[in-house]
Coordinates of C-alpha atoms and ligand atoms in Angstrom, one line a residue:
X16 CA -2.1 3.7 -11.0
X17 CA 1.6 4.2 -10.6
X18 CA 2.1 0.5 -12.8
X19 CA -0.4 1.2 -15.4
X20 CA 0.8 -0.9 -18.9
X21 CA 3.5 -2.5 -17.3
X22 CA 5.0 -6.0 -17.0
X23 CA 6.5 -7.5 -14.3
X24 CA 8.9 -10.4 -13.8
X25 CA 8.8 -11.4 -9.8
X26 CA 10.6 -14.4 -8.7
X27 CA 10.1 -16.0 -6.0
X28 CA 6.5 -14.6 -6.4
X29 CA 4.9 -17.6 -4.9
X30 CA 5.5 -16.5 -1.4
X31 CA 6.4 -13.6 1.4
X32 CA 7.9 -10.6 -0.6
X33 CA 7.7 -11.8 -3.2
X34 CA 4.0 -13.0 -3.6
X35 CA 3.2 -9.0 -1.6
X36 CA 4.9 -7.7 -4.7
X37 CA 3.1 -9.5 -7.3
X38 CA -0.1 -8.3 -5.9
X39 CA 0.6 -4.6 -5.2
X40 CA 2.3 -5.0 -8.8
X41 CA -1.4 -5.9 -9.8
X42 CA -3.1 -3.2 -7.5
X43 CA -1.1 -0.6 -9.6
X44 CA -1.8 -1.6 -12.9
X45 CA 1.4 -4.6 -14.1
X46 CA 0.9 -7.5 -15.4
X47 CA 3.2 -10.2 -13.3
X48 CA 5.1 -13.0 -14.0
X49 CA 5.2 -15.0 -11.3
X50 CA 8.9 -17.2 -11.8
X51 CA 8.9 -20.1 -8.8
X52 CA 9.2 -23.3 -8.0
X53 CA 6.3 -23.9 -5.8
X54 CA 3.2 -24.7 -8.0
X55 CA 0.5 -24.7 -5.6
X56 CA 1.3 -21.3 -3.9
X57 CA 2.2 -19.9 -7.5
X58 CA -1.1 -20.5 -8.9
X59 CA -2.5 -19.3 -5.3
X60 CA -0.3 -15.9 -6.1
X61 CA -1.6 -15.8 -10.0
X62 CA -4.7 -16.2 -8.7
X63 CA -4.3 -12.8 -6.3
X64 CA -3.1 -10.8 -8.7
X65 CA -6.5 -11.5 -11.2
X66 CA -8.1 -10.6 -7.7
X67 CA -6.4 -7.7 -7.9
X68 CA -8.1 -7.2 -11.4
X69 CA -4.8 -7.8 -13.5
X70 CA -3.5 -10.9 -15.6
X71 CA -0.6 -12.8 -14.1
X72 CA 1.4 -15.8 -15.1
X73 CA 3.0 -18.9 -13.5
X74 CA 6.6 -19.5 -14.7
X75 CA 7.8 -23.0 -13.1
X76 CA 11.9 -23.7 -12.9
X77 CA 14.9 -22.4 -11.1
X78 CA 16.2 -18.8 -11.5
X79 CA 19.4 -19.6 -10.9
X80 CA 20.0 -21.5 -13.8
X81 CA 20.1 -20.0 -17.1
X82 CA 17.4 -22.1 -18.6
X83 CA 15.5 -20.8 -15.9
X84 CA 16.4 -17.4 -15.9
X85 CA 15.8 -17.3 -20.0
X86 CA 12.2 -19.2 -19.6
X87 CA 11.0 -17.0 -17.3
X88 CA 12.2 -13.7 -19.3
X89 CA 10.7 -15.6 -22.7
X90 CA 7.2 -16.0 -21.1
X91 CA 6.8 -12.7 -19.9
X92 CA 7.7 -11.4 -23.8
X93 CA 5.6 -14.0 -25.4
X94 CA 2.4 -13.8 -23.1
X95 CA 2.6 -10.1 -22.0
X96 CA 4.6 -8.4 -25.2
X97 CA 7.3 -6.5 -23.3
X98 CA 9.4 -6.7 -20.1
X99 CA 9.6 -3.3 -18.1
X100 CA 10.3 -4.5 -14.5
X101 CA 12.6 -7.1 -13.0
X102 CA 12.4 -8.0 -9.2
X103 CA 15.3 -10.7 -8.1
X104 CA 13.5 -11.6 -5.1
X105 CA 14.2 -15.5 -4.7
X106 CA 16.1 -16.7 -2.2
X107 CA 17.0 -18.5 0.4
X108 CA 18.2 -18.9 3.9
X109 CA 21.3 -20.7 5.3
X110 CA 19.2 -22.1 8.0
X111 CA 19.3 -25.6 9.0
X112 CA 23.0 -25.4 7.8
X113 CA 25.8 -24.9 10.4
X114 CA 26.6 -20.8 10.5
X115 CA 30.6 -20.6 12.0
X116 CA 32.4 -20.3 8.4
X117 CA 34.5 -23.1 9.4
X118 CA 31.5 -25.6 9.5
X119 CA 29.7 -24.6 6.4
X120 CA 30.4 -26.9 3.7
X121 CA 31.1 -26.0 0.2
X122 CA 27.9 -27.5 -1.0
X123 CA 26.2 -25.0 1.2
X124 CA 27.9 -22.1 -0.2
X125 CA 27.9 -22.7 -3.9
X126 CA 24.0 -23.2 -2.9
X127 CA 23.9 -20.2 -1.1
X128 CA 25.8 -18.0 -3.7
X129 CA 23.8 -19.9 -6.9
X130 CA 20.6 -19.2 -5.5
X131 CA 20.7 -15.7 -3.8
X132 CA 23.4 -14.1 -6.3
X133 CA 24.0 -15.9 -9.5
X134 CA 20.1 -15.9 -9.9
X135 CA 20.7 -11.7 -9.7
X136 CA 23.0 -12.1 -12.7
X137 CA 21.5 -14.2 -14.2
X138 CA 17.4 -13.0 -14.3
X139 CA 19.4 -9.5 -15.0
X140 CA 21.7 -10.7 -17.7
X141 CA 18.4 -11.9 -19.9
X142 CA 16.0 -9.0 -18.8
X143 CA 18.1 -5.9 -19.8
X144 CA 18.0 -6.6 -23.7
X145 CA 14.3 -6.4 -23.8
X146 CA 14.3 -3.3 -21.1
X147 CA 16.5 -1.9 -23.9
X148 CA 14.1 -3.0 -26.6
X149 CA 11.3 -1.0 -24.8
X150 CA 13.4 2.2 -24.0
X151 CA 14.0 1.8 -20.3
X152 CA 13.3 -0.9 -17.7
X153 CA 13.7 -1.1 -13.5
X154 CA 15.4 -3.8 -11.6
X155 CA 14.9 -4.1 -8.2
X156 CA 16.8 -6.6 -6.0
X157 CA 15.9 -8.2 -2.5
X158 CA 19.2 -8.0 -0.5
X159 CA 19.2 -8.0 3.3
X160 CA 20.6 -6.8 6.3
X161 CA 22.7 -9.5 6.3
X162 CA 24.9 -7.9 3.6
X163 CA 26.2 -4.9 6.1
X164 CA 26.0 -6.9 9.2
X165 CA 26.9 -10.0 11.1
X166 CA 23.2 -12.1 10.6
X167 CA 22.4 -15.0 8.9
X168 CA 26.0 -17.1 8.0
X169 CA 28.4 -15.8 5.9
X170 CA 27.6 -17.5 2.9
X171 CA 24.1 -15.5 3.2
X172 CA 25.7 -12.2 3.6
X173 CA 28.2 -13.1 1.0
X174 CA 25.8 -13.4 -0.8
X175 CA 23.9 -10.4 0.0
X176 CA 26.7 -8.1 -0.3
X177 CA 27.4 -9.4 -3.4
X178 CA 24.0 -8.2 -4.6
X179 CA 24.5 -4.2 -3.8
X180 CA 27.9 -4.6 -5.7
X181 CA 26.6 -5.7 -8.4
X182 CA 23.8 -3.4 -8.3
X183 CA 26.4 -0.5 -8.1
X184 CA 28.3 -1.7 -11.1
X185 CA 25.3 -2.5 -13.2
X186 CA 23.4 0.8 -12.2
X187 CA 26.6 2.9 -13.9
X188 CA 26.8 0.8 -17.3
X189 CA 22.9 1.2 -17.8
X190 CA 22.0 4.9 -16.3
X191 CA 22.6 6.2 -20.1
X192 CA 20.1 3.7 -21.5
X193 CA 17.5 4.5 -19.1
X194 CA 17.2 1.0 -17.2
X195 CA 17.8 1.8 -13.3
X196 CA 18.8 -0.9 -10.1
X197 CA 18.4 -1.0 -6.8
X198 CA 17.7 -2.7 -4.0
X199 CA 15.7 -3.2 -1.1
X200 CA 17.5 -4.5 2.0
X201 CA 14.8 -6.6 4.6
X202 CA 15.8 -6.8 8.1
X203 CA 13.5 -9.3 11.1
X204 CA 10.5 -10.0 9.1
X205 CA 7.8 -12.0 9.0
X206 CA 7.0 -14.3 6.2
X207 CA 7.5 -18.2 5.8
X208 CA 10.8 -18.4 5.7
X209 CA 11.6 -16.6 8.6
X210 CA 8.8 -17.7 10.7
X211 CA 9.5 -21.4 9.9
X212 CA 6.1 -22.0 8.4
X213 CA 7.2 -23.7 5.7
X214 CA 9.5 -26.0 7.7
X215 CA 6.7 -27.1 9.8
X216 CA 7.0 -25.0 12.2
X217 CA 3.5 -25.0 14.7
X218 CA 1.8 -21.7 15.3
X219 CA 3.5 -21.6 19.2
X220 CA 6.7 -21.9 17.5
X221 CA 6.2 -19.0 14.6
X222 CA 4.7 -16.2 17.2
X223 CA 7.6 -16.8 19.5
X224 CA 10.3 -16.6 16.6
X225 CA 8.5 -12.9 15.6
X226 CA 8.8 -12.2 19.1
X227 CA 12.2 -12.9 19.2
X228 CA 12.9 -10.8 16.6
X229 CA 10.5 -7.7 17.5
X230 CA 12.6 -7.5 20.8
X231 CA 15.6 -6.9 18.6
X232 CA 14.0 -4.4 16.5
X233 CA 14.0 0.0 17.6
X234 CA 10.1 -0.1 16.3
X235 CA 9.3 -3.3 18.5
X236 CA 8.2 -5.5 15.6
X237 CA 8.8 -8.1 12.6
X238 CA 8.7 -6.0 9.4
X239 CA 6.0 -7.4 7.3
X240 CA 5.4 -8.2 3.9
X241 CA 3.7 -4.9 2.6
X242 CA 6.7 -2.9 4.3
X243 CA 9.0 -4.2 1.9
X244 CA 6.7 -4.4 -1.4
X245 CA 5.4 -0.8 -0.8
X246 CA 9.8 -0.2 -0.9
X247 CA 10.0 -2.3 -4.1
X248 CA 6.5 -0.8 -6.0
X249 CA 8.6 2.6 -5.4
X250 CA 11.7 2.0 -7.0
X251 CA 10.3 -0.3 -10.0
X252 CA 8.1 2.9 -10.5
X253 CA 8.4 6.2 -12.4
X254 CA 8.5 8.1 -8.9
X255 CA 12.4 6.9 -8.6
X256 CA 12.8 8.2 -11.9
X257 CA 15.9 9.7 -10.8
X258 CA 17.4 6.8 -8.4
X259 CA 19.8 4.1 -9.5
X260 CA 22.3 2.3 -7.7
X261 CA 21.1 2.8 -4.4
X262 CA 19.8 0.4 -1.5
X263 CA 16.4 1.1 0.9
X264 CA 17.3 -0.4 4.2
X265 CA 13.5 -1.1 5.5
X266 CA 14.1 -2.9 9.1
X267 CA 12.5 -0.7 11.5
X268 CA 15.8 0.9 12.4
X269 CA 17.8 -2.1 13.1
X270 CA 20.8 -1.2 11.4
X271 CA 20.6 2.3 13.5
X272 CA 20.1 1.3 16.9
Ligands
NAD9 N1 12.2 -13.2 5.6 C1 13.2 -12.4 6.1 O1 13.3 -12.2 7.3 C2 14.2 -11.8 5.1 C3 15.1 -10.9 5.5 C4 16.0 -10.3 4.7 C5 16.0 -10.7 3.3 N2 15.1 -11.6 2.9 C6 15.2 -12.0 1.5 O2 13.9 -11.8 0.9 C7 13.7 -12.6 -0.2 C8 12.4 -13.3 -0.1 O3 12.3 -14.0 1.1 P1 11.0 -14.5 1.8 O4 11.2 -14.3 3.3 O5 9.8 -13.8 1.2 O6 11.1 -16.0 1.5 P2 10.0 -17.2 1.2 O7 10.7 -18.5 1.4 O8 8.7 -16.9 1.8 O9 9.9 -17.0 -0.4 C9 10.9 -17.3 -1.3 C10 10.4 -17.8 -2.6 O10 11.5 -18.0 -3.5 C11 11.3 -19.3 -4.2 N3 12.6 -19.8 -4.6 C12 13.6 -20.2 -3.8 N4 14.6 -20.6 -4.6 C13 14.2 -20.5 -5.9 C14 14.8 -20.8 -7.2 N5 16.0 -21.3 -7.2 N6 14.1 -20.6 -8.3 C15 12.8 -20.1 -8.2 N7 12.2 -19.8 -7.1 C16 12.9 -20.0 -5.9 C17 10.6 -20.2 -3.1 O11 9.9 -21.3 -3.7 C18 9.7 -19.2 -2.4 O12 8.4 -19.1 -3.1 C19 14.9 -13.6 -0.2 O13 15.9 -13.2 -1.2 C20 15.5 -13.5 1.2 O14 16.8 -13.8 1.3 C21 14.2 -12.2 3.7

C-alpha cells in the first residue's frame, strides 16, 4: 500500500475530489481527516473511508479561516498522532456570480480569493511544523485550468494562479526539509459542483452540462473524480519522492488542443 502509516488532512473531503481522495487515501493505507462544512456528506465520506478498511475523521468549520485551518490540523495530531499529507482541495466556483471583471463585485472576489487561495496559505501555514516534526510531509494542491486559461471568471483563475505561485515559492523554502508541493490542475469534470447537483440541478440538466463539456474536451469526455485522485495519491506519495514544485494538468488534453 503506497499510504501505509500515513495521515491525511483532505479538505473539502465531503464531496467530488476531494471525497475520491479521502477514499483512495484509505484504499492505500492513510488515515484521513476529512475538513468540511457539509455534515451529512462528511460523515457519508468517513464512512467510505472505514469501508475502505481505514479510520477517518470528520473535521466541521471553514478552511479559510485560521481557526479553521488550526482545528483541522489539531484533530488530525490529537486523533491520528502525526500529520504527513496535506491536500488543499476546497473550493469553490464563481458561478451564479457575474464573470466580465467589471461586474464582479468585491464581495465576490475577497470570497473567491479567501476560499480558493487564503485557505492554501492557510491549511499550509499550520501543516508544515508538524510535517517538520515527523521528518518530511507532502502537500498537494487542487488548482485548475482556469489558472493558465481564460475559464471560469477571473476572480477564479486569480485565484488559481495564485495557487501554482505559491506552490513554487513554498516548494524552494522546504525542498531541504524534506516536505514537497504540488499541484494538480482539473480541467471539464464531473462532480457536484460542476454538474450543478448540488444547486439543484435535475438529472436532464447535469448529463447535458457533461455533454457540453465532453464536446470541448480532445478525449471526448468530463474528467472524473478517480482521474484526479489517482494524480493526487501520486504526488502525496513516496513515488514523487523526487518532485516538488510542479503542477499535473489532468484535462484530457484540453490545454493542448
Ligand atoms: N469540478 C470541476 O470541474 C473543477 C475543475 C477544476 C478545478 N476544480 C477544483 O477542485 C476542487 C474540488 O472541486 P469539486 O468539483 O470536487 O467541488 P465540490 O463542490 O464537489 O466539493 C468541494 C467541497 O469543498 C467544501 N468547501 C467549500 N468551501 C469550504 C470551506 N470554506 N471550508 C471547508 N470546506 C469547504 C464543500 O463543502 C464541498 O464539500 C476545488 O478547489 C475546485 O475549484 C474543480
Amino acid at each position: 500500500m503506497r499510504l501505509q502509516g500515513k495521515v491525511a488532512i483532505v479538505t473539502g473531503g465531503s464531496s467530488g475530489f476531494g471525497r475520491a481522495t479521502a477514499i483512495r487515501f484509505a484504499e492505500e493505507g492513510a488515515k484521513v481527516v476529512v475538513a468540511d462544512l457539509d455534515e451529512e456528506w462528511g460523515k457519508a465520506s468517513v464512512s467510505d473511508i472505514e469501508k475502505a478498511g481505514s479510520e477517518g475523521a470528520l473535521v466541521l468549520g471553514d478552511i479559510s479561516t485560521a481557526e479553521g485551518a488550526q482545528r483541522a490540523v489539531r484533530s488530525a495530531v490529537e486523533q491520528f498522532g502525526a500529520l504527513d499529507v496535506l491536500v488543499n482541495n476546497a473550493g469553490i466556483a464563481q458561478r451564479g456570480d457575474p464573470m466580465d471583471t467589471w461586474d464582479t463585485s468585491e464581495e465576490t472576489w475577497d470570497r473567491l480569493l479567501r476560499v480558493n487561495l487564503k485557505s492554501v496559505f492557510l491549511c499550509s501555514k499550520f501543516a508544515i511544523p508538524q510535517m517538520l516534526e515527523r521528518g518530511g510531509g507532502s502537500i498537494v494542491n487542487v488548482a485548475s485550468i482556469a489558472a493558465s486559461c481564460s475559464v471560469g471568471g477571473s476572480a477564479y483563475g486569480a485565484a488559481k494562479g495564485g495557487i501554482l505561485s505559491y506552490s513554487r515559492q513554498v516548494s524552494r523554502e522546504l525542498a531541504p526539509r524534506n516536505v514537497r508541493i504540488n499541484s494538480v490542475s482539473p480541467g471539464y469534470m464531473r462532480t457536484p459542483m460542476s454538474t450543478g447537483e448540488r444547486s439543484g440541478a435535475t438529472p436532464e440538466e447535469q448529463e447535458k452540462a457533461m455533454e457540453r463539456f465532453g464536446a470541448l474536451v480532445p478525449m471526448a469526455r468530463a474528467g472524473r473524480d478517480l482521474d484526479i485522485a489517482e494524480a493526487i495519491v501520486y504526488l502525496a506519495c513516496d513515488e514523487s519522492r523526487y518532485v516538488t514544485g510542479q503542477e499535473i494538468v489532468v484535462d484530457g488534453g484540453y490545454l493542448v488542443r
